[in-house]
Every structure is written in C-alpha cells, then in structure tokens.
Amino acid sequence: MSLNMSIWLVIFLHIYSVLASDSDPVQDFCIPRSEFSSIFVSCKNSSLVTVEDFVFSGIKSPGEFSKSGFSSIPVSVSVFPGLNTLGMSFVRADFEPGSINVPHYHPRATETAFVLEGKIYSGFVDSRNRVFAKVIEKGEVMVFPKGLIHFQMNIGDSRATILGSFNSQNPGLLKIPSAVFGSEIEEEVLIKAFGLNNKELAKLKKKFLPIS
Amino acid sequence: MSLNMSIWLVIFLHIYSVLASDSDPVQDFCIPRSEFSSIFVSCKNSSLVTVEDFVFSGIKSPGEFSKSGFSSIPVSVSVFPGLNTLGMSFVRADFEPGSINVPHYHPRATETAFVLEGKIYSGFVDSRNRVFAKVIEKGEVMVFPKGLIHFQMNIGDSRATILGSFNSQNPGLLKIPSAVFGSEIEEEVLIKAFGLNNKELAKLKKKFLPIS
Amino acid sequence: MSLNMSIWLVIFLHIYSVLASDSDPVQDFCIPRSEFSSIFVSCKNSSLVTVEDFVFSGIKSPGEFSKSGFSSIPVSVSVFPGLNTLGMSFVRADFEPGSINVPHYHPRATETAFVLEGKIYSGFVDSRNRVFAKVIEKGEVMVFPKGLIHFQMNIGDSRATILGSFNSQNPGLLKIPSAVFGSEIEEEVLIKAFGLNNKELAKLKKKFLPIS
Amino acid sequence: MSLNMSIWLVIFLHIYSVLASDSDPVQDFCIPRSEFSSIFVSCKNSSLVTVEDFVFSGIKSPGEFSKSGFSSIPVSVSVFPGLNTLGMSFVRADFEPGSINVPHYHPRATETAFVLEGKIYSGFVDSRNRVFAKVIEKGEVMVFPKGLIHFQMNIGDSRATILGSFNSQNPGLLKIPSAVFGSEIEEEVLIKAFGLNNKELAKLKKKFLPIS
Amino acid sequence: MSLNMSIWLVIFLHIYSVLASDSDPVQDFCIPRSEFSSIFVSCKNSSLVTVEDFVFSGIKSPGEFSKSGFSSIPVSVSVFPGLNTLGMSFVRADFEPGSINVPHYHPRATETAFVLEGKIYSGFVDSRNRVFAKVIEKGEVMVFPKGLIHFQMNIGDSRATILGSFNSQNPGLLKIPSAVFGSEIEEEVLIKAFGLNNKELAKLKKKFLPIS
Amino acid sequence: MSLNMSIWLVIFLHIYSVLASDSDPVQDFCIPRSEFSSIFVSCKNSSLVTVEDFVFSGIKSPGEFSKSGFSSIPVSVSVFPGLNTLGMSFVRADFEPGSINVPHYHPRATETAFVLEGKIYSGFVDSRNRVFAKVIEKGEVMVFPKGLIHFQMNIGDSRATILGSFNSQNPGLLKIPSAVFGSEIEEEVLIKAFGLNNKELAKLKKKFLPIS
C-alpha cells in the first residue's frame, strides 16, 4: 500500500466516529467493523459475526478503585460492539464502605439500578428540586428517570456493588462536581451562581483540576 | 355512593387499561394512579409520589418454580408503576440444574441478560435461522436483539439466576412452544407447517393444554 | 486502478451493509448508491435520481412456488431502494389451494394484509396465547400487530393472493418451524421445551435441514 | 341513570377525542372502547376483543364517486379501530377514465400505492419542485415520500383502482386546490402568491366553495 | 350535581395531569381541554378551537426580575396549550448587566438560543467536562445540545435578552446550584462529592434554602 | 495523490450526502466533517470541535429581498453543522410592507414563529380546510403544526421580521405556488384539479417558470 494510500486510510478511519441513534433497529443486529472507533454506522458482514460479539465478560470483577473507594465500568457500544443499534447499555459500580458515586446524570437514558451486594443509600432529584432517596439492599431495584441527577453512598460495613442498565447504547455521563468545578466555566459565573468568594471557589476548584 | 355511581365507576376503571408508549417522556416521571390497572396514561399528583414508587423489592428471591425447575418474575410497569413512561423494565429468572427457559421472544424490546449465579447455556436465532449460543457464567452479559427468539439452559450443578433488562416498559413475551402448540391455531396449519401427522400433533399439543 | 486500490475498494464496499433506521426521514428521500449492498446510509446525488427509483414492478406475477404450493416476494429496501429511510415495505404472497404460510412473525413491523384474490384462513397469536383467526376474502384487510406470530392457509378452490404492507423498511422475518427445528439450537433445549424424545425430534428436524 | 349522570357522561365522552401517537406500541394491541370517538387512548378490556376487531371489510367495492369520477375510502383508526397504536392505515381509490386524484399530501405518513386495476399516471413533487411521474399499471407499486405533494390520473380506457398504505394510523390529507382556494385564506395573500387579479381569483374560488 | 358526583369530578380532574410524549403527532393538533392541568392527553373538540389557541402573547416584555437581575418566562405546553403533541416550546430570558443564568440543563430537549438584545457570554459543558463558550451578540444563535449543562452572563452595559427554543413540549429544567445545594440530598454525599467541610456546606446551602 | 486516487476521492465525497435522522442523539454532538456535503453521518474528531461550531452568525441582517419584497434565510444543518443530530433548525424571514411569504409547508417539522419586528397577518390551514389566522405583533409567537400549510403578510407600514424555529434539523420546504404551477406536473392534471382552461393555466404557469 502506497504512502498516499495510507494517509487516505487514516483519514477514512478517522471519519468513522459516527452517528448512530436510539431509534428502532432495521436489522437483526449490526456489529460494527472492528477497525473503526467508538460508535459506528457500518456493520460487519454478517457471516463474520460470531457469538462472541454478543457476550461481554469485562464486568466479572470491579474496575480500578479511586482513592475515595469508588469504581465504575461503563459498558456502552464503544466497548461492547454487540449493543450497536439496539438501544441498551449498562454499568458496574463498586463502593468501599462510605464511598460515594457523586451526583451525576445521564443525558440520554433512564437507568434501572439493581443492587448486587451491600446496602446503598440511593436517590435522585426531580426538576422541582425534590429528593427521592432511601437505602436499598441486595436484590432491590431503583429507577432513575431520564436525565435526572442521582447519587449513591455505601452505608454498609462491606463493599457494595450495583448493576445499572440504560435504554440508550450511549447514555452519556455528567458528574456534577467535575463538570461544574473541574471544567473551565468562567469563574465569575460560578461565583455568582453559587454565592462564593474567590478564595472559596479556588478551594473548590483545586479538588477537580482537569487532567493535564 | 349510589348504585349508578358505582356502575359508572366500574365502567371508568375498566377503560383505563390504556395506551402508553415507549417514546421520550415529557415529564420527569409519571406514577400511574394506583386504582387503575396495568398500563396508564394518567399520573398521580406529584405531591403524592414518594420514593417507594421508584423502588422495587419483589425480586430478592426466586419466584415459584415450575415442575420443570424454572421460575421467572417479569417486572414491567404493571407491577412496578415507577417505570411508567420511562421505557425500561426487567425480569429475574431462576433455573434448577438442567432446567430451561424455553425458546421465546419479546416483541417490543432488546434484552441484556446478566448472570447473577451459575453457568447458563444461552443463545438466540437470527432471521437467517443462524444460532448464536454459548455458555455464560456469573458476571457475564449477553444481549438478545429486539424481537429475536432466544433460550437458556442451566448446564451447571447448582441453581443459576439471571437478571434480564429491557428497553420497553412492557416488552411482551411469546413462548414458542405454548404459543404454537398450546394455542388454538387451526390444526391443519400446524400439521402442514411442521410436517406432523394427526397423532404426532395431538401428542405435542397435550403438553400445552390451555389453562381452563 | 491499481491492485491495492481494488482491494481497498472491496473493503470499502464491504463496509456499506450499514445501519439505517425507521425514524423520521430528514430528507425528501435518499436513494442509496446502487454499487453498495442491502441497507444504505449514503444517498445518490439527487440529480441522478429518476422516477424509476420510486416504482417497483417486480410483483406483477407470483414468485416461484415451493413444493407445498406457497410463494412470496418480500420487497424491502434491499430490492426497492426507493423505500430507503421512508419506513415502509411490502410483500406479495401466493397460495395454491390448501397451501399455507407457516406461523411466522416480523420483529420490526406491523403488517396490514389485503386479499387480492381468493379465500384465506388468516390469524395471529397474542402474548397470552390467544388466537384471533377467521376466513378473509378478496378485498378484505387484516392487521397483524407488531411482532406477533401469524399464519395463513388458502381454504378456497383456486389460487389466493395477498398483498402485505409493513411500517418498516426492513421488517425482518422469522418462520417458526425452520427457526426452531431448522436451526442449530441445542437439541436438549428443544427436547425439554417441546416434550419430545430424541427420535421425535430427529424426525421433526429432518424436514428443516439447514441449506448446506 | 340520573340526569346529572347523563350530563357527566356527555362531558366524559367529549373528552375522549384524544391523542395517540405513532411511536412503538407498548401492548400487543389496543382496541379502543367503541363508545368513544375517532382516536383513542383507552383500550377495550382484552377479553372483549374479537377477531372482528382486526378485520376490515369496507373496501371490497369503490366508495361513492364524485361528479368528476373519483372515489376514495380512507381507512384510518377512526373507522378501523384495530389499527390503534399500530402505526398503519390505508385507502382505496377508484378512478373513472380520465378522472384525477388532485394534488395532495399526507402530513404524517409515507404512502406506498399498489395498482389493483388499470393504468394510472402517477407522480410527486419534491422540495426542489422537481416532478417524478410516470404511468404505472396493474401490479406495480409507487412510493410517495412522507409529506410530499402527489397526484394521479387514470389514463386508461376503463376504471382504475389503487390501494394506498400509510405508516401512520392517521396520516392526514390536505388537497391543494381546496386547501388553498376553498379555504378562507385572506384573498390578498392568494392574489399576491399566485399572481392573480381579483376576477381570476373569484373564478378559481367559486369551484371550491366551502361546504355550508 | 350531588355531593358524590362532585367528589367524583374532583377525582377525575385530578387524574388528568397526564402523559403525552414527544413522538410524531397523529392529528393536525390537539388543544387540551382547559379545565385540566398541565400536560394533557385529551383534545378539545376541534370545532371549539380558535386561532387564539395557537398564539402566545405573554413574552412581549420581561418577566419579574430576581434580586440578582435575571428573569425568565418558560413557555411550555402548560401555559401555551397550542403546543400540545407538537414537540416544541420556548423561553424568554432577560439579564440586567452582569447578571447570570446559572448553570442548568434541560433533560428532554436541545435548545437554540437567539440573542434578541445585548452581549451574552454563553456556553455549555460536554460529557468530557470540556467547555464551549464565547460572547454572542444580537442576532447570533447558539445551540445547546440535548441534556448538557449550559450558562449565560450579560457582559454588556445594558439589558440583554434571549429567546430560547426547544424540541420538546416540556423540556424540563434543572438548575445545578439549587438542585444540588437547595435540595435535601444527604449532606454526607455533598461533603464527599465536593470536598467540603460541614461549615462550608452549611454556608453554601444557606443561599438555596428550599422555599417553605 | 495519483489520478486514480483523486477519482476515488471524488466518488467518496459524492457518497456522503447521506442519511441522518431526527431521532434521539447518541452522542453529546456530532459536528460533520467539513469536507463533505449537506447532511452527514460521520462526526469530526471531537478534539477538533470548537465553540465556533455551535454558534451561527449569518442571520444578523436580512437576506437578499425578492422583487416582491420578501427575504428568507433558512438555517438547517447544511449551513450550521452544529445542528447535526440535534433535531432543530431555524429561519429568518423579512417582509417589506405588503409583501408575503407564500402559502407553504414543512414536511418534517412543527414551527414556532416569533415576531422580531412589525405586524404580520399570519395563519395556517388544517386538514379540514379551516383557516386559523390573525395579526401578530412584535414579541408574539404563533405555532404552525407539523406539515400544515401556512402563510404570512406584512400588514404594517414598516419592515417586519420573523424568527421561525423547527423541531427537525432539515424541515424541508414546499411553496405551494411554485410546487404546483412552477413544476412539471402534467398540465391535464392541473386543468382538472383547479378547473382552469388552457389559457388560464398558461398564464398562471408563466409566473413560476422553472429556473433553467
């Protein structure tokens, strides 16, 4: 393959980060071609598809824990291509005692959270700022309506684990603390919005320094 | 309340078996009024809604097992009203060793099946009659694309359990053996479709006598 | 064109088996480029589009009949590209006297079936295994709700013909007998699901040997 | 039933002219309660549903012909309740030789038109004002993309008939001549839009006097 | 009307706070009956509908300003019933010099914001915490993708005004500061999520005391 | 780059005129690669995306006026790529005194029209040919339901301006006069549909000669 050819290939691959959307599928399934990144619009020839494309084995154990004792493995179409065009994805979250999943939301999905292990204080805020929260235990399920802010905290003595399921192949995730204080929103906006002074804001932001 | 009133009430309740649909919600949530049946179009006044409306505790243990050793608890909006308008539901299925979940499909949803316990031979058939099947174990997930026939069998030595999640609040369920041989499809159609004689069909149908 | 170029072209074409989906169109129409296969994501330049792209002439006569006397010509976007992105397709089915359209379903569409000629016993099974069936005649229409199993049998003395319309550009088709007994579902699953012994299953499967 | 009761009943029925929408169904079907009008949101108790709810027999023969020799029977959910929530409907149109179906469009559906009998000049206009038209004959199908203006004329020597299918349970219909010249659009708008003088407009409007 | 009747009426009205959803309409329009609250599923008899139902005159002037100098008038289906089932709504926002629209998001809609007057620093945060922000002026338009956090600040010397349009009839609104610090999220969750101590949290919360 | 390469590139670019659809997005946003035309299915690498992609500055002033005194600048995804996959677009329309926006419709969107300046007689026709029209003024908003014919006329003494917003990224536009009389619809169809004679039709058509 010539040099030009290779350049062209790079361009081509680059393009395919693509749109797919959570509407009804029009095929049985569409396994993206593995050469290409994230979300795909082109399907593997179906004779090359195998059962492995429909099975995901990466959440048997917890992911890497943060210093605060929280771990999550989001499984959207970018890591489990079999989900492509099918409008679903999921996540495994593990909590050391006392650790939290910070207030966050998924802009493109409702979530049903099933407690695999432990006791979790779990809740969400609706658009009237009302909180619906309680402790849920192994085997219980809580639903977080589409786009609403929710949070969890392990209030038990041992590790807790949750399996969350979403009705989008790519639900998205916005963590409130880092989206607000770890991003480059103009400081004056934050000072006015939260009633902070410069020093208080600086202290808050320090915790969420963007990764450089 | 007068007699006429009561009759009217009956008529009224009767009406509310109603349409809702898996499109985007237009409220944060819509807890159906509890007086009415199955699927609802009218929401409880939001000040009457509590966190209990969003938590489901009925799948901590297996349901009742069939003689063949299979149990399932489908959790759609009719038993967990908090799901209303949110486009999700789920199911817990338990398998004694060797027992199966017969070939079936959900006409209105994709399913992601997470193995809570055990070893399950699990697969589906696509519209070219190709089977994608393999043994999946605790912590693994398999996706069954929308509307395709799938099946499971506990091939381990102990009880196995699966949590299935759906992207519809009412996915529906058609079990192939009973839909075909346990329903009142004209016998001549079945005889011709499956290449059976009268006696063979009678024997097959005996197993799936409709509940009288 | 160089050899490398050709290889590249092959790869490229191969990719385009692609996702489209039955949501609202965002153009007047999108005739797929004819070089590419089945379902397309890229539209012909509109100046190359002609009225021929919007007319289909392939169902004036029946298709080839099976030995059992049934013929069908499904017309989805892969043979009538004008349907692309428009969310509709159709099928012509012809029946010799006594012949059947085996129990089957379309995972992605509702069907309205119009009788062009003859008398057809026609019905479907709902998710409570209840059968809704009757004889319909020339000029009558029956609706088969999305994803439900349905079947037909010519009970008249002459050939019967049906025009089916779908609200998906690629509704899919699963024929129950061949999907279940003509596929490679593990035999133990079928034995248990249908209450068969090995010999009975073998006999049933013989009729549906997968095409090799 | 008391007088008050009756008033109440009237109010109640009045309400139910209702919204339903062409998204995915969440039940197998939803036959509207027959007491209520047009489009429904509440389903008959499924034990009261019979096969008659899913069969329509009203288009075996042409409807009443207009003076100009055209007849159409639109079959949406208001006359065939079985279509409710299923996202489909259809129409039978008959043409005496030389008669036309005036330029019109359906704001909420794509249409596939199958020629049951005769030779029909048939076409549509896209949003660049380009016309795609040709003569189609018995057994041919033309697709009219969602929302585009289309028209038909019987150019044969005998009666012609078309079966149109739609992917909405209530596609809507706007006939251009009567919507523009038979409605009460301010005359100055029409004079300027079509470059007419007062007398020319008056003549045009006379043909489309609103029914009083 | 008897007492019982009245009670019944109250119950009935109460029910109708209802689900509608942003899918395709199935009628030309559906003006909700005015007796009922917020979002409706039942349409006024179309003969009672007038042009006033489709015109909204309530955003000719700014709404009431907050102490901080911000005012907004959200116009969803609950105040402009003509929007019902049509999937759109809008908002007028006015800013005194230096005032802000705090970081917020709409869980169910994309927004296009048109500057009617003034100079506005305007931006949003994506799900990688990247900020896209700049000053926009009279006649410019910025798009805020569905569900992402956005904010605005009048950086000019005179009042600024924005017209925002949404592609949902009820987009929802979550203001980050009050949803997080003005709601009853368990304090331990906030302390851990934002790295605050008790005193800092108390100070932050004081600004957002829920309205009692 | 070799000759073959260039040809290939041309082919490739040509393909990308593509389908996208107004369903839910599955990413935060998807800025199309700028090399390609109109509507896109492939997204720019997100690190190349800047705030400029989300801001549109092209409607600060009116567009070019027609001889009749009307000007419009439609802003769909083809000129404002930031709208891609987000399901919205907009238009600026300016009217000299007495000038009109001819009866037209958008096949794929509802429109909310906000009066920026002036007094506009504004209305639409429903599918029963009923007109809903009135004069709206600066700061008022009128909604035109999806797919219905609407029109406007400046009845004030000075220039009038409207901002229209749509819930589709590519709503489409069919102007009735030019679609009907400026297109190549068979003349006999128009003569019969509008009750014209040859001479009257010829006069009408002269005004709308297709651009050659």
mmCIF file of C-alpha atoms in Angstrom, chain E residues 1 8 18 29 42 44 53 72 80 87 93-94 98 100 109 114 125 127 138 165 171-172 179 199:
data_model
loop_
_atom_site.group_PDB
_atom_site.id
_atom_site.type_symbol
_atom_site.label_atom_id
_atom_site.label_comp_id
_atom_site.label_asym_id
_atom_site.label_seq_id
_atom_site.Cartn_x
_atom_site.Cartn_y
_atom_site.Cartn_z
ATOM 1 C CA MET E 1 -74.984 17.666 40.849
ATOM 2 C CA TRP E 8 -66.005 12.102 41.703
ATOM 3 C CA VAL E 18 -51.176 13.027 32.291
ATOM 4 C CA PHE E 29 -53.212 19.466 16.551
ATOM 5 C CA SER E 42 -57.435 14.632 25.653
ATOM 6 C CA LYS E 44 -60.777 19.921 22.799
ATOM 7 C CA ASP E 53 -55.149 28.655 20.862
ATOM 8 C CA SER E 72 -37.136 34.062 32.653
ATOM 9 C CA PHE E 80 -49.406 27.610 25.830
ATOM 10 C CA GLY E 87 -42.918 18.717 20.297
ATOM 11 C CA ALA E 93 -34.759 35.284 29.381
ATOM 12 C CA ASP E 94 -33.691 38.807 30.361
ATOM 13 C CA GLY E 98 -23.639 41.421 34.969
ATOM 14 C CA ILE E 100 -26.315 35.345 35.032
ATOM 15 C CA ALA E 109 -34.530 18.907 24.800
ATOM 16 C CA PHE E 114 -31.206 33.579 19.710
ATOM 17 C CA VAL E 125 -20.064 21.684 29.134
ATOM 18 C CA SER E 127 -19.634 14.937 28.939
ATOM 19 C CA LYS E 138 -27.713 40.473 18.922
ATOM 20 C CA SER E 165 -36.432 27.358 21.517
ATOM 21 C CA PRO E 171 -38.156 20.234 28.192
ATOM 22 C CA GLY E 172 -37.726 20.331 31.975
ATOM 23 C CA ALA E 179 -30.803 21.131 42.635
ATOM 24 C CA LYS E 199 -19.273 24.645 57.803
#
